[in-house]
């Protein structure tokens, strides 16, 4: 018997019902042969500690293995001639300018974390009344958490209060960083070449920082500040879930700019428009889905993903569509309007509507932790497929360049 933050954990107790244990609800969504391969049944004599260690190792293995999917897509797209020309052969790339602007983004990302951590401390301790001990528990390493930590917090503050505190804190960070990303890639970086190069640089830098600081054993546990958005109800998977989410999201932006390289005949401004539109389901749709689903979701269903609670709701799903659609309308008509009215093959409202349908399906169907990738990439693919390809539009774009 040992204690974690004063909470007893019995490591010698056999894992109840392990021989005949049913798969977790999210695992039951998988085909039986695939589930048995990925999630082998535990031994009957397995202790609670052994079961937890096996589940933790297994989750990390499949979490890191999932990186292969977006990595393969990036590699395949990188073999296209137009991408090879931009990444490897373009002589006009100003590398000093590229590194300077990418470091500017990293600085903005760090500043964002400083501001949001200050907000998180005020929000949790002053507004919701968390004690400093419980706040330290919340922001600290998660890998040794058991169910007792979450249960203790729920008993002390109430589940609804914790869901409100957690969701608003997380969504605040999500909205802020994605607004920064949209601004950076469309206003600070002004052509397809430097956008793709910067996305390629950001991927190993940001994700390297996340991986190095996840455990809390390195770098003086600055992870307590870097993982500001770790979900409380993900339990011990809170930090690791963000490692997976961030890799897929940053890889998604690399894929987006690889795809946009093929559409570069439109001109840099219109490519920026497509990127900005494709980011709206991630920016507003994903945020609204969690907030509406957390507070007003009544019709819930299970999904696959990392974390102790893998559920979504019909109400949250509807919110994803509505918020994504309103976000696209605001960007298109509020920021661009008539200047790009002839970009699409049919009316822009119709294009944005069916793009948001695809984004909503992706948000529901994608395993938790990967949805940010599919929200961005599939939205962009639909928008690119809807571009007006008439020769007059192409000639006008070249003239604008």
mmCIF file of C-alpha atoms in Angstrom:
data_model
loop_
_atom_site.group_PDB
_atom_site.id
_atom_site.type_symbol
_atom_site.label_atom_id
_atom_site.label_comp_id
_atom_site.label_asym_id
_atom_site.label_seq_id
_atom_site.Cartn_x
_atom_site.Cartn_y
_atom_site.Cartn_z
ATOM 1 C CA UNK A 1 0.000 0.000 0.000
ATOM 2 C CA UNK A 2 1.287 3.457 -0.850
ATOM 3 C CA UNK A 3 -0.284 6.875 -1.074
ATOM 4 C CA UNK A 4 -0.496 9.395 -3.868
ATOM 5 C CA UNK A 5 -1.162 12.936 -2.675
ATOM 6 C CA UNK A 6 -2.555 11.423 0.514
ATOM 7 C CA UNK A 7 -4.889 9.041 -1.319
ATOM 8 C CA UNK A 8 -4.497 5.297 -0.615
ATOM 9 C CA UNK A 9 -3.858 2.925 -3.494
ATOM 10 C CA UNK A 10 -3.936 -0.818 -2.888
ATOM 11 C CA UNK A 11 -1.559 -2.478 -5.324
ATOM 12 C CA UNK A 12 -2.018 -6.044 -4.112
ATOM 13 C CA UNK A 13 -5.738 -6.445 -4.704
ATOM 14 C CA UNK A 14 -6.507 -8.748 -7.644
ATOM 15 C CA UNK A 15 -8.121 -6.957 -10.558
ATOM 16 C CA UNK A 16 -11.815 -7.774 -10.003
ATOM 17 C CA UNK A 17 -13.337 -9.926 -12.666
ATOM 18 C CA UNK A 18 -10.288 -9.614 -14.847
ATOM 19 C CA UNK A 19 -10.572 -13.027 -16.437
ATOM 20 C CA UNK A 20 -14.057 -12.312 -17.704
ATOM 21 C CA UNK A 21 -13.806 -8.543 -17.814
ATOM 22 C CA UNK A 22 -15.881 -6.909 -20.486
ATOM 23 C CA UNK A 23 -14.130 -4.427 -22.752
ATOM 24 C CA UNK A 24 -14.550 -0.751 -21.975
ATOM 25 C CA UNK A 25 -17.531 0.882 -23.646
ATOM 26 C CA UNK A 26 -15.393 2.687 -26.197
ATOM 27 C CA UNK A 27 -13.515 -0.516 -27.019
ATOM 28 C CA UNK A 28 -16.790 -2.374 -27.679
ATOM 29 C CA UNK A 29 -17.250 -0.182 -30.758
ATOM 30 C CA UNK A 30 -14.324 -1.987 -32.411
ATOM 31 C CA UNK A 31 -14.565 -5.281 -34.353
ATOM 32 C CA UNK A 32 -13.901 -8.186 -31.986
ATOM 33 C CA UNK A 33 -10.769 -9.438 -33.806
ATOM 34 C CA UNK A 34 -9.273 -5.950 -33.825
ATOM 35 C CA UNK A 35 -10.201 -5.345 -30.177
ATOM 36 C CA UNK A 36 -8.638 -8.646 -29.072
ATOM 37 C CA UNK A 37 -5.430 -7.758 -30.910
ATOM 38 C CA UNK A 38 -5.202 -4.202 -29.575
ATOM 39 C CA UNK A 39 -6.657 -4.762 -26.100
ATOM 40 C CA UNK A 40 -5.859 -8.297 -24.882
ATOM 41 C CA UNK A 41 -7.860 -9.528 -21.911
ATOM 42 C CA UNK A 42 -6.071 -9.405 -18.538
ATOM 43 C CA UNK A 43 -4.891 -12.428 -16.589
ATOM 44 C CA UNK A 44 -7.175 -13.593 -13.758
ATOM 45 C CA UNK A 45 -4.386 -13.232 -11.178
ATOM 46 C CA UNK A 46 -3.493 -9.695 -12.270
ATOM 47 C CA UNK A 47 -3.403 -7.167 -9.422
ATOM 48 C CA UNK A 48 -4.884 -3.695 -9.639
ATOM 49 C CA UNK A 49 -1.411 -2.167 -9.963
ATOM 50 C CA UNK A 50 -0.462 -4.602 -12.721
ATOM 51 C CA UNK A 51 -3.697 -3.916 -14.575
ATOM 52 C CA UNK A 52 -3.159 -0.174 -14.390
ATOM 53 C CA UNK A 53 0.410 -0.481 -15.611
ATOM 54 C CA UNK A 54 -0.646 -2.703 -18.509
ATOM 55 C CA UNK A 55 -3.441 -0.310 -19.516
ATOM 56 C CA UNK A 56 -1.105 2.686 -19.260
ATOM 57 C CA UNK A 57 1.628 1.045 -21.362
ATOM 58 C CA UNK A 58 -0.912 -0.155 -23.888
ATOM 59 C CA UNK A 59 -2.531 3.286 -24.242
ATOM 60 C CA UNK A 60 0.841 4.977 -24.741
ATOM 61 C CA UNK A 61 1.915 2.422 -27.314
ATOM 62 C CA UNK A 62 -1.203 2.921 -29.419
ATOM 63 C CA UNK A 63 -1.172 6.672 -28.859
ATOM 64 C CA UNK A 64 2.360 7.048 -30.193
ATOM 65 C CA UNK A 65 1.708 4.456 -32.912
ATOM 66 C CA UNK A 66 -1.188 6.584 -34.150
ATOM 67 C CA UNK A 67 1.369 9.217 -35.221
ATOM 68 C CA UNK A 68 2.183 6.964 -38.184
ATOM 69 C CA UNK A 69 -1.103 7.810 -39.898
ATOM 70 C CA UNK A 70 -0.605 11.590 -40.293
ATOM 71 C CA UNK A 71 3.141 11.048 -40.787
ATOM 72 C CA UNK A 72 2.526 8.742 -43.763
ATOM 73 C CA UNK A 73 0.100 11.266 -45.275
ATOM 74 C CA UNK A 74 2.691 14.032 -44.916
ATOM 75 C CA UNK A 75 5.379 11.862 -46.531
ATOM 76 C CA UNK A 76 3.141 10.799 -49.419
ATOM 77 C CA UNK A 77 2.097 14.389 -50.142
ATOM 78 C CA UNK A 78 5.720 15.524 -49.893
ATOM 79 C CA UNK A 79 6.568 13.366 -52.909
ATOM 80 C CA UNK A 80 4.308 15.419 -55.185
ATOM 81 C CA UNK A 81 6.334 17.476 -57.640
ATOM 82 C CA UNK A 82 4.809 20.802 -56.611
ATOM 83 C CA UNK A 83 5.530 20.125 -52.919
ATOM 84 C CA UNK A 84 9.076 18.906 -53.673
ATOM 85 C CA UNK A 85 9.687 22.114 -55.591
ATOM 86 C CA UNK A 86 8.556 24.261 -52.655
ATOM 87 C CA UNK A 87 10.208 22.312 -49.829
ATOM 88 C CA UNK A 88 13.479 21.195 -51.384
ATOM 89 C CA UNK A 89 14.168 23.096 -54.585
ATOM 90 C CA UNK A 90 12.779 26.611 -54.228
ATOM 91 C CA UNK A 91 15.745 28.965 -54.228
ATOM 92 C CA UNK A 92 13.802 32.046 -53.213
ATOM 93 C CA UNK A 93 13.072 30.859 -49.650
ATOM 94 C CA UNK A 94 14.457 33.344 -47.141
ATOM 95 C CA UNK A 95 15.560 30.981 -44.382
ATOM 96 C CA UNK A 96 16.555 33.753 -41.962
ATOM 97 C CA UNK A 97 13.097 35.301 -42.327
ATOM 98 C CA UNK A 98 11.458 31.876 -41.977
ATOM 99 C CA UNK A 99 13.294 31.060 -38.736
ATOM 100 C CA UNK A 100 12.660 34.541 -37.346
ATOM 101 C CA UNK A 101 8.917 34.333 -37.978
ATOM 102 C CA UNK A 102 8.646 30.772 -36.708
ATOM 103 C CA UNK A 103 10.415 31.806 -33.500
ATOM 104 C CA UNK A 104 7.954 34.687 -33.315
ATOM 105 C CA UNK A 105 5.146 32.100 -33.331
ATOM 106 C CA UNK A 106 6.894 30.056 -30.625
ATOM 107 C CA UNK A 107 7.182 33.228 -28.547
ATOM 108 C CA UNK A 108 3.482 33.969 -29.036
ATOM 109 C CA UNK A 109 2.712 30.364 -28.014
ATOM 110 C CA UNK A 110 4.763 30.764 -24.805
ATOM 111 C CA UNK A 111 3.173 34.137 -24.016
ATOM 112 C CA UNK A 112 -0.241 32.578 -24.553
ATOM 113 C CA UNK A 113 0.596 29.869 -22.013
ATOM 114 C CA UNK A 114 1.757 32.452 -19.447
ATOM 115 C CA UNK A 115 -1.451 34.473 -19.781
ATOM 116 C CA UNK A 116 -3.714 31.403 -19.765
ATOM 117 C CA UNK A 117 -1.991 29.899 -16.723
ATOM 118 C CA UNK A 118 -2.582 33.124 -14.830
ATOM 119 C CA UNK A 119 -6.212 32.965 -15.919
ATOM 120 C CA UNK A 120 -6.426 29.273 -14.911
ATOM 121 C CA UNK A 121 -5.102 30.008 -11.422
ATOM 122 C CA UNK A 122 -7.620 32.839 -10.921
ATOM 123 C CA UNK A 123 -10.465 30.884 -12.520
ATOM 124 C CA UNK A 124 -9.923 27.729 -10.473
ATOM 125 C CA UNK A 125 -8.860 29.115 -7.094
ATOM 126 C CA UNK A 126 -10.585 32.495 -6.882
ATOM 127 C CA UNK A 127 -13.755 31.977 -8.897
ATOM 128 C CA UNK A 128 -14.473 28.299 -8.213
ATOM 129 C CA UNK A 129 -12.720 28.117 -4.855
ATOM 130 C CA UNK A 130 -10.242 25.266 -5.384
ATOM 131 C CA UNK A 131 -7.750 24.977 -2.559
ATOM 132 C CA UNK A 132 -4.096 25.446 -3.458
ATOM 133 C CA UNK A 133 -3.483 21.775 -2.674
ATOM 134 C CA UNK A 134 -6.179 20.670 -5.098
ATOM 135 C CA UNK A 135 -5.014 23.166 -7.720
ATOM 136 C CA UNK A 136 -1.473 21.772 -7.461
ATOM 137 C CA UNK A 137 -2.916 18.286 -7.872
ATOM 138 C CA UNK A 138 -4.860 19.412 -10.934
ATOM 139 C CA UNK A 139 -1.870 20.934 -12.756
ATOM 140 C CA UNK A 140 0.708 18.343 -11.676
ATOM 141 C CA UNK A 141 1.766 15.097 -13.397
ATOM 142 C CA UNK A 142 -1.080 12.695 -14.064
ATOM 143 C CA UNK A 143 0.554 9.337 -14.771
ATOM 144 C CA UNK A 144 0.131 8.068 -11.178
ATOM 145 C CA UNK A 145 -3.457 9.211 -10.818
ATOM 146 C CA UNK A 146 -6.106 6.667 -9.904
ATOM 147 C CA UNK A 147 -9.871 7.175 -9.907
ATOM 148 C CA UNK A 148 -9.558 8.515 -6.355
ATOM 149 C CA UNK A 149 -8.156 11.908 -7.400
ATOM 150 C CA UNK A 150 -11.119 12.734 -9.618
ATOM 151 C CA UNK A 151 -13.562 11.310 -7.041
ATOM 152 C CA UNK A 152 -12.026 13.472 -4.303
ATOM 153 C CA UNK A 153 -12.375 16.626 -6.415
ATOM 154 C CA UNK A 154 -15.949 15.728 -7.378
ATOM 155 C CA UNK A 155 -16.921 15.179 -3.742
ATOM 156 C CA UNK A 156 -15.332 18.475 -2.709
ATOM 157 C CA UNK A 157 -16.649 20.737 -5.482
ATOM 158 C CA UNK A 158 -19.397 18.914 -7.366
ATOM 159 C CA UNK A 159 -19.216 17.321 -10.811
ATOM 160 C CA UNK A 160 -21.140 20.060 -12.642
ATOM 161 C CA UNK A 161 -18.926 22.791 -11.172
ATOM 162 C CA UNK A 162 -15.778 20.909 -12.179
ATOM 163 C CA UNK A 163 -17.105 20.341 -15.703
ATOM 164 C CA UNK A 164 -17.870 24.059 -16.055
ATOM 165 C CA UNK A 165 -14.495 25.070 -14.646
ATOM 166 C CA UNK A 166 -12.614 22.593 -16.824
ATOM 167 C CA UNK A 167 -14.506 23.171 -20.076
ATOM 168 C CA UNK A 168 -14.330 26.978 -19.998
ATOM 169 C CA UNK A 169 -10.638 26.933 -19.082
ATOM 170 C CA UNK A 170 -9.834 24.484 -21.875
ATOM 171 C CA UNK A 171 -11.949 26.221 -24.500
ATOM 172 C CA UNK A 172 -10.473 29.619 -23.628
ATOM 173 C CA UNK A 173 -7.024 28.267 -24.440
ATOM 174 C CA UNK A 174 -8.287 26.500 -27.550
ATOM 175 C CA UNK A 175 -9.911 29.633 -28.977
ATOM 176 C CA UNK A 176 -6.971 31.919 -28.157
ATOM 177 C CA UNK A 177 -4.267 29.713 -29.701
ATOM 178 C CA UNK A 178 -6.271 29.000 -32.847
ATOM 179 C CA UNK A 179 -6.987 32.700 -33.404
ATOM 180 C CA UNK A 180 -3.231 33.264 -33.069
ATOM 181 C CA UNK A 181 -2.568 30.477 -35.595
ATOM 182 C CA UNK A 182 -5.036 31.843 -38.138
ATOM 183 C CA UNK A 183 -3.606 35.346 -37.776
ATOM 184 C CA UNK A 184 -0.029 34.065 -38.007
ATOM 185 C CA UNK A 185 -0.519 31.931 -41.109
ATOM 186 C CA UNK A 186 -2.653 34.457 -43.003
ATOM 187 C CA UNK A 187 -1.260 37.832 -41.909
ATOM 188 C CA UNK A 188 2.313 37.293 -40.704
ATOM 189 C CA UNK A 189 3.137 34.695 -43.365
ATOM 190 C CA UNK A 190 1.970 35.893 -46.748
ATOM 191 C CA UNK A 191 2.827 33.157 -49.269
ATOM 192 C CA UNK A 192 2.347 29.407 -49.619
ATOM 193 C CA UNK A 193 6.067 28.597 -49.467
ATOM 194 C CA UNK A 194 6.862 30.163 -46.109
ATOM 195 C CA UNK A 195 3.566 28.874 -44.658
ATOM 196 C CA UNK A 196 4.492 25.279 -45.467
ATOM 197 C CA UNK A 197 8.076 25.666 -44.270
ATOM 198 C CA UNK A 198 6.963 27.218 -40.972
ATOM 199 C CA UNK A 199 4.383 24.465 -40.373
ATOM 200 C CA UNK A 200 7.142 21.892 -40.928
ATOM 201 C CA UNK A 201 9.382 23.640 -38.378
ATOM 202 C CA UNK A 202 6.647 23.999 -35.768
ATOM 203 C CA UNK A 203 5.752 20.304 -35.770
ATOM 204 C CA UNK A 204 8.970 18.906 -34.188
ATOM 205 C CA UNK A 205 9.593 21.942 -31.949
ATOM 206 C CA UNK A 206 6.175 22.134 -30.261
ATOM 207 C CA UNK A 207 5.662 18.383 -30.027
ATOM 208 C CA UNK A 208 9.211 17.824 -28.791
ATOM 209 C CA UNK A 209 8.499 20.239 -25.934
ATOM 210 C CA UNK A 210 5.242 18.447 -25.120
ATOM 211 C CA UNK A 211 6.820 14.981 -25.095
ATOM 212 C CA UNK A 212 9.811 16.073 -22.997
ATOM 213 C CA UNK A 213 7.681 17.740 -20.310
ATOM 214 C CA UNK A 214 4.764 15.295 -20.106
ATOM 215 C CA UNK A 215 6.074 13.065 -17.326
ATOM 216 C CA UNK A 216 6.979 15.844 -14.886
ATOM 217 C CA UNK A 217 10.406 14.268 -14.310
ATOM 218 C CA UNK A 218 12.268 16.654 -16.636
ATOM 219 C CA UNK A 219 12.731 20.403 -16.996
ATOM 220 C CA UNK A 220 11.560 21.205 -13.454
ATOM 221 C CA UNK A 221 8.071 20.046 -14.416
ATOM 222 C CA UNK A 222 7.265 23.042 -16.578
ATOM 223 C CA UNK A 223 4.651 20.662 -17.934
ATOM 224 C CA UNK A 224 2.301 21.970 -15.230
ATOM 225 C CA UNK A 225 2.200 25.184 -17.275
ATOM 226 C CA UNK A 226 2.589 23.749 -20.782
ATOM 227 C CA UNK A 227 -0.342 21.340 -20.274
ATOM 228 C CA UNK A 228 -2.650 24.150 -19.192
ATOM 229 C CA UNK A 229 -5.494 22.614 -21.207
ATOM 230 C CA UNK A 230 -5.278 19.045 -19.833
ATOM 231 C CA UNK A 231 -8.811 17.776 -19.274
ATOM 232 C CA UNK A 232 -9.617 16.950 -15.638
ATOM 233 C CA UNK A 233 -11.904 14.035 -16.459
ATOM 234 C CA UNK A 234 -9.268 12.409 -18.667
ATOM 235 C CA UNK A 235 -7.673 11.398 -15.369
ATOM 236 C CA UNK A 236 -4.162 10.025 -15.681
ATOM 237 C CA UNK A 237 -4.340 10.341 -19.463
ATOM 238 C CA UNK A 238 -4.820 14.126 -19.261
ATOM 239 C CA UNK A 239 -1.318 15.152 -20.302
ATOM 240 C CA UNK A 240 -0.740 12.272 -22.695
ATOM 241 C CA UNK A 241 -3.999 12.998 -24.481
ATOM 242 C CA UNK A 242 -2.690 16.498 -25.238
ATOM 243 C CA UNK A 243 0.560 15.030 -26.588
ATOM 244 C CA UNK A 244 -1.490 12.998 -29.070
ATOM 245 C CA UNK A 245 -3.864 15.879 -29.871
ATOM 246 C CA UNK A 246 -1.004 18.293 -30.552
ATOM 247 C CA UNK A 247 0.889 15.964 -32.887
ATOM 248 C CA UNK A 248 -2.207 15.266 -34.966
ATOM 249 C CA UNK A 249 -3.187 18.957 -35.033
ATOM 250 C CA UNK A 250 0.264 20.246 -36.042
ATOM 251 C CA UNK A 251 0.630 17.458 -38.603
ATOM 252 C CA UNK A 252 -2.774 18.479 -39.926
ATOM 253 C CA UNK A 253 -1.524 21.978 -40.672
ATOM 254 C CA UNK A 254 1.459 20.587 -42.561
ATOM 255 C CA UNK A 255 -0.938 18.486 -44.646
ATOM 256 C CA UNK A 256 -3.163 21.538 -45.223
ATOM 257 C CA UNK A 257 -0.331 23.587 -46.683
ATOM 258 C CA UNK A 258 0.901 20.649 -48.743
ATOM 259 C CA UNK A 259 -2.593 20.486 -50.233
ATOM 260 C CA UNK A 260 -2.721 24.246 -50.771
ATOM 261 C CA UNK A 261 0.561 24.160 -52.690
ATOM 262 C CA UNK A 262 -1.329 22.304 -55.414
ATOM 263 C CA UNK A 263 -3.898 25.128 -55.523
ATOM 264 C CA UNK A 264 -1.337 27.928 -55.644
ATOM 265 C CA UNK A 265 -2.646 29.184 -59.003
ATOM 266 C CA UNK A 266 -5.404 30.931 -57.046
ATOM 267 C CA UNK A 267 -3.011 33.385 -55.446
ATOM 268 C CA UNK A 268 -1.772 33.697 -51.872
ATOM 269 C CA UNK A 269 -4.718 35.757 -50.609
ATOM 270 C CA UNK A 270 -7.330 33.252 -51.760
ATOM 271 C CA UNK A 271 -5.270 30.380 -50.356
ATOM 272 C CA UNK A 272 -5.270 32.269 -47.053
ATOM 273 C CA UNK A 273 -9.056 32.469 -47.321
ATOM 274 C CA UNK A 274 -9.346 28.698 -47.788
ATOM 275 C CA UNK A 275 -7.095 28.088 -44.784
ATOM 276 C CA UNK A 276 -9.080 30.518 -42.647
ATOM 277 C CA UNK A 277 -12.408 28.934 -43.651
ATOM 278 C CA UNK A 278 -11.090 25.405 -43.042
ATOM 279 C CA UNK A 279 -9.999 26.400 -39.525
ATOM 280 C CA UNK A 280 -13.471 27.553 -38.440
ATOM 281 C CA UNK A 281 -14.796 24.067 -37.554
ATOM 282 C CA UNK A 282 -11.725 23.579 -35.343
ATOM 283 C CA UNK A 283 -11.895 27.067 -33.831
ATOM 284 C CA UNK A 284 -15.621 27.455 -33.163
ATOM 285 C CA UNK A 285 -17.219 24.097 -33.955
ATOM 286 C CA UNK A 286 -14.996 22.041 -31.660
ATOM 287 C CA UNK A 287 -15.343 24.618 -28.869
ATOM 288 C CA UNK A 288 -19.133 24.850 -29.106
ATOM 289 C CA UNK A 289 -19.428 21.072 -29.263
ATOM 290 C CA UNK A 290 -17.636 20.619 -25.937
ATOM 291 C CA UNK A 291 -19.377 23.487 -24.154
ATOM 292 C CA UNK A 292 -22.910 22.645 -25.312
ATOM 293 C CA UNK A 293 -22.330 18.919 -24.913
ATOM 294 C CA UNK A 294 -20.854 19.281 -21.415
ATOM 295 C CA UNK A 295 -23.633 21.461 -19.997
ATOM 296 C CA UNK A 296 -26.740 20.625 -21.998
ATOM 297 C CA UNK A 297 -25.974 17.304 -23.658
ATOM 298 C CA UNK A 298 -28.737 14.835 -22.782
ATOM 299 C CA UNK A 299 -28.510 12.270 -25.583
ATOM 300 C CA UNK A 300 -25.032 10.819 -25.168
ATOM 301 C CA UNK A 301 -23.163 8.161 -27.109
ATOM 302 C CA UNK A 302 -19.799 6.444 -26.740
ATOM 303 C CA UNK A 303 -16.761 7.212 -28.883
ATOM 304 C CA UNK A 304 -13.276 5.734 -29.165
ATOM 305 C CA UNK A 305 -10.380 7.646 -27.663
ATOM 306 C CA UNK A 306 -7.834 8.168 -24.897
ATOM 307 C CA UNK A 307 -9.160 9.155 -21.497
ATOM 308 C CA UNK A 308 -11.367 7.801 -18.750
ATOM 309 C CA UNK A 309 -14.540 9.379 -20.199
ATOM 310 C CA UNK A 310 -15.107 9.035 -23.946
ATOM 311 C CA UNK A 311 -18.557 10.380 -24.697
ATOM 312 C CA UNK A 312 -20.185 12.884 -27.020
ATOM 313 C CA UNK A 313 -23.743 14.107 -27.320
ATOM 314 C CA UNK A 314 -26.272 14.808 -30.055
ATOM 315 C CA UNK A 315 -26.671 18.367 -28.755
ATOM 316 C CA UNK A 316 -22.910 18.937 -28.902
ATOM 317 C CA UNK A 317 -22.790 17.511 -32.416
ATOM 318 C CA UNK A 318 -25.484 19.938 -33.615
ATOM 319 C CA UNK A 319 -23.520 22.760 -31.975
ATOM 320 C CA UNK A 320 -20.421 21.750 -33.976
ATOM 321 C CA UNK A 321 -22.313 22.273 -37.233
ATOM 322 C CA UNK A 322 -24.019 25.530 -36.243
ATOM 323 C CA UNK A 323 -20.879 27.172 -34.825
ATOM 324 C CA UNK A 324 -18.722 26.033 -37.765
ATOM 325 C CA UNK A 325 -21.244 27.383 -40.269
ATOM 326 C CA UNK A 326 -21.606 30.737 -38.496
ATOM 327 C CA UNK A 327 -17.823 31.036 -38.245
ATOM 328 C CA UNK A 328 -17.412 30.446 -41.976
ATOM 329 C CA UNK A 329 -20.148 32.948 -42.823
ATOM 330 C CA UNK A 330 -18.487 35.551 -40.606
ATOM 331 C CA UNK A 331 -15.072 35.066 -42.207
ATOM 332 C CA UNK A 332 -16.302 34.952 -45.792
ATOM 333 C CA UNK A 333 -18.713 37.884 -45.742
ATOM 334 C CA UNK A 334 -17.183 39.875 -42.891
ATOM 335 C CA UNK A 335 -13.556 39.781 -44.052
ATOM 336 C CA UNK A 336 -13.628 39.027 -47.794
ATOM 337 C CA UNK A 337 -17.116 39.434 -49.281
ATOM 338 C CA UNK A 338 -17.563 40.365 -52.934
ATOM 339 C CA UNK A 339 -13.821 40.265 -53.622
ATOM 340 C CA UNK A 340 -13.935 36.451 -53.622
ATOM 341 C CA UNK A 341 -17.598 35.834 -54.443
ATOM 342 C CA UNK A 342 -16.725 33.875 -57.617
ATOM 343 C CA UNK A 343 -14.181 31.539 -56.004
ATOM 344 C CA UNK A 344 -16.512 28.540 -55.653
ATOM 345 C CA UNK A 345 -18.389 26.472 -58.218
ATOM 346 C CA UNK A 346 -21.733 27.225 -56.547
ATOM 347 C CA UNK A 347 -23.106 29.696 -54.044
ATOM 348 C CA UNK A 348 -20.641 30.191 -51.143
ATOM 349 C CA UNK A 349 -23.356 29.574 -48.528
ATOM 350 C CA UNK A 350 -24.083 26.146 -50.006
ATOM 351 C CA UNK A 351 -20.367 25.298 -50.147
ATOM 352 C CA UNK A 352 -19.888 26.310 -46.520
ATOM 353 C CA UNK A 353 -23.002 24.341 -45.479
ATOM 354 C CA UNK A 354 -21.886 21.017 -46.952
ATOM 355 C CA UNK A 355 -18.315 21.627 -45.768
ATOM 356 C CA UNK A 356 -19.641 21.967 -42.219
ATOM 357 C CA UNK A 357 -21.651 18.752 -42.625
ATOM 358 C CA UNK A 358 -18.431 16.914 -43.524
ATOM 359 C CA UNK A 359 -16.604 18.574 -40.607
ATOM 360 C CA UNK A 360 -19.360 17.543 -38.186
ATOM 361 C CA UNK A 361 -19.233 13.927 -39.355
ATOM 362 C CA UNK A 362 -15.445 13.985 -38.982
ATOM 363 C CA UNK A 363 -15.679 15.386 -35.449
ATOM 364 C CA UNK A 364 -18.049 12.593 -34.418
ATOM 365 C CA UNK A 365 -16.407 9.693 -36.254
ATOM 366 C CA UNK A 366 -12.739 10.443 -35.534
ATOM 367 C CA UNK A 367 -11.280 8.851 -32.383
ATOM 368 C CA UNK A 368 -10.814 11.371 -29.587
ATOM 369 C CA UNK A 369 -7.387 12.936 -29.910
ATOM 370 C CA UNK A 370 -7.419 12.825 -33.720
ATOM 371 C CA UNK A 371 -10.484 14.937 -34.513
ATOM 372 C CA UNK A 372 -8.494 18.198 -34.781
ATOM 373 C CA UNK A 373 -6.596 16.690 -37.716
ATOM 374 C CA UNK A 374 -9.703 15.546 -39.563
ATOM 375 C CA UNK A 375 -11.661 18.743 -38.868
ATOM 376 C CA UNK A 376 -8.968 20.839 -40.561
ATOM 377 C CA UNK A 377 -7.908 18.545 -43.384
ATOM 378 C CA UNK A 378 -11.312 17.288 -44.527
ATOM 379 C CA UNK A 379 -12.791 20.805 -44.404
ATOM 380 C CA UNK A 380 -9.961 22.059 -46.583
ATOM 381 C CA UNK A 381 -10.280 19.151 -49.031
ATOM 382 C CA UNK A 382 -13.987 19.905 -49.507
ATOM 383 C CA UNK A 383 -13.277 23.608 -50.030
ATOM 384 C CA UNK A 384 -10.496 22.911 -52.548
ATOM 385 C CA UNK A 385 -12.794 20.521 -54.427
ATOM 386 C CA UNK A 386 -15.357 23.327 -54.605
ATOM 387 C CA UNK A 387 -13.040 25.912 -56.170
ATOM 388 C CA UNK A 388 -14.113 27.499 -59.427
ATOM 389 C CA UNK A 389 -11.722 26.122 -62.059
ATOM 390 C CA UNK A 390 -12.750 28.174 -65.091
ATOM 391 C CA UNK A 391 -9.876 29.591 -67.185
ATOM 392 C CA UNK A 392 -11.030 33.161 -66.563
ATOM 393 C CA UNK A 393 -10.690 32.750 -62.834
ATOM 394 C CA UNK A 394 -7.227 31.230 -63.236
ATOM 395 C CA UNK A 395 -6.135 34.048 -65.551
ATOM 396 C CA UNK A 396 -7.510 36.647 -63.129
ATOM 397 C CA UNK A 397 -5.613 35.013 -60.259
ATOM 398 C CA UNK A 398 -2.366 35.034 -62.244
ATOM 399 C CA UNK A 399 -2.931 38.678 -63.135
ATOM 400 C CA UNK A 400 -3.421 39.522 -59.457
ATOM 401 C CA UNK A 401 -0.107 37.829 -58.655
#
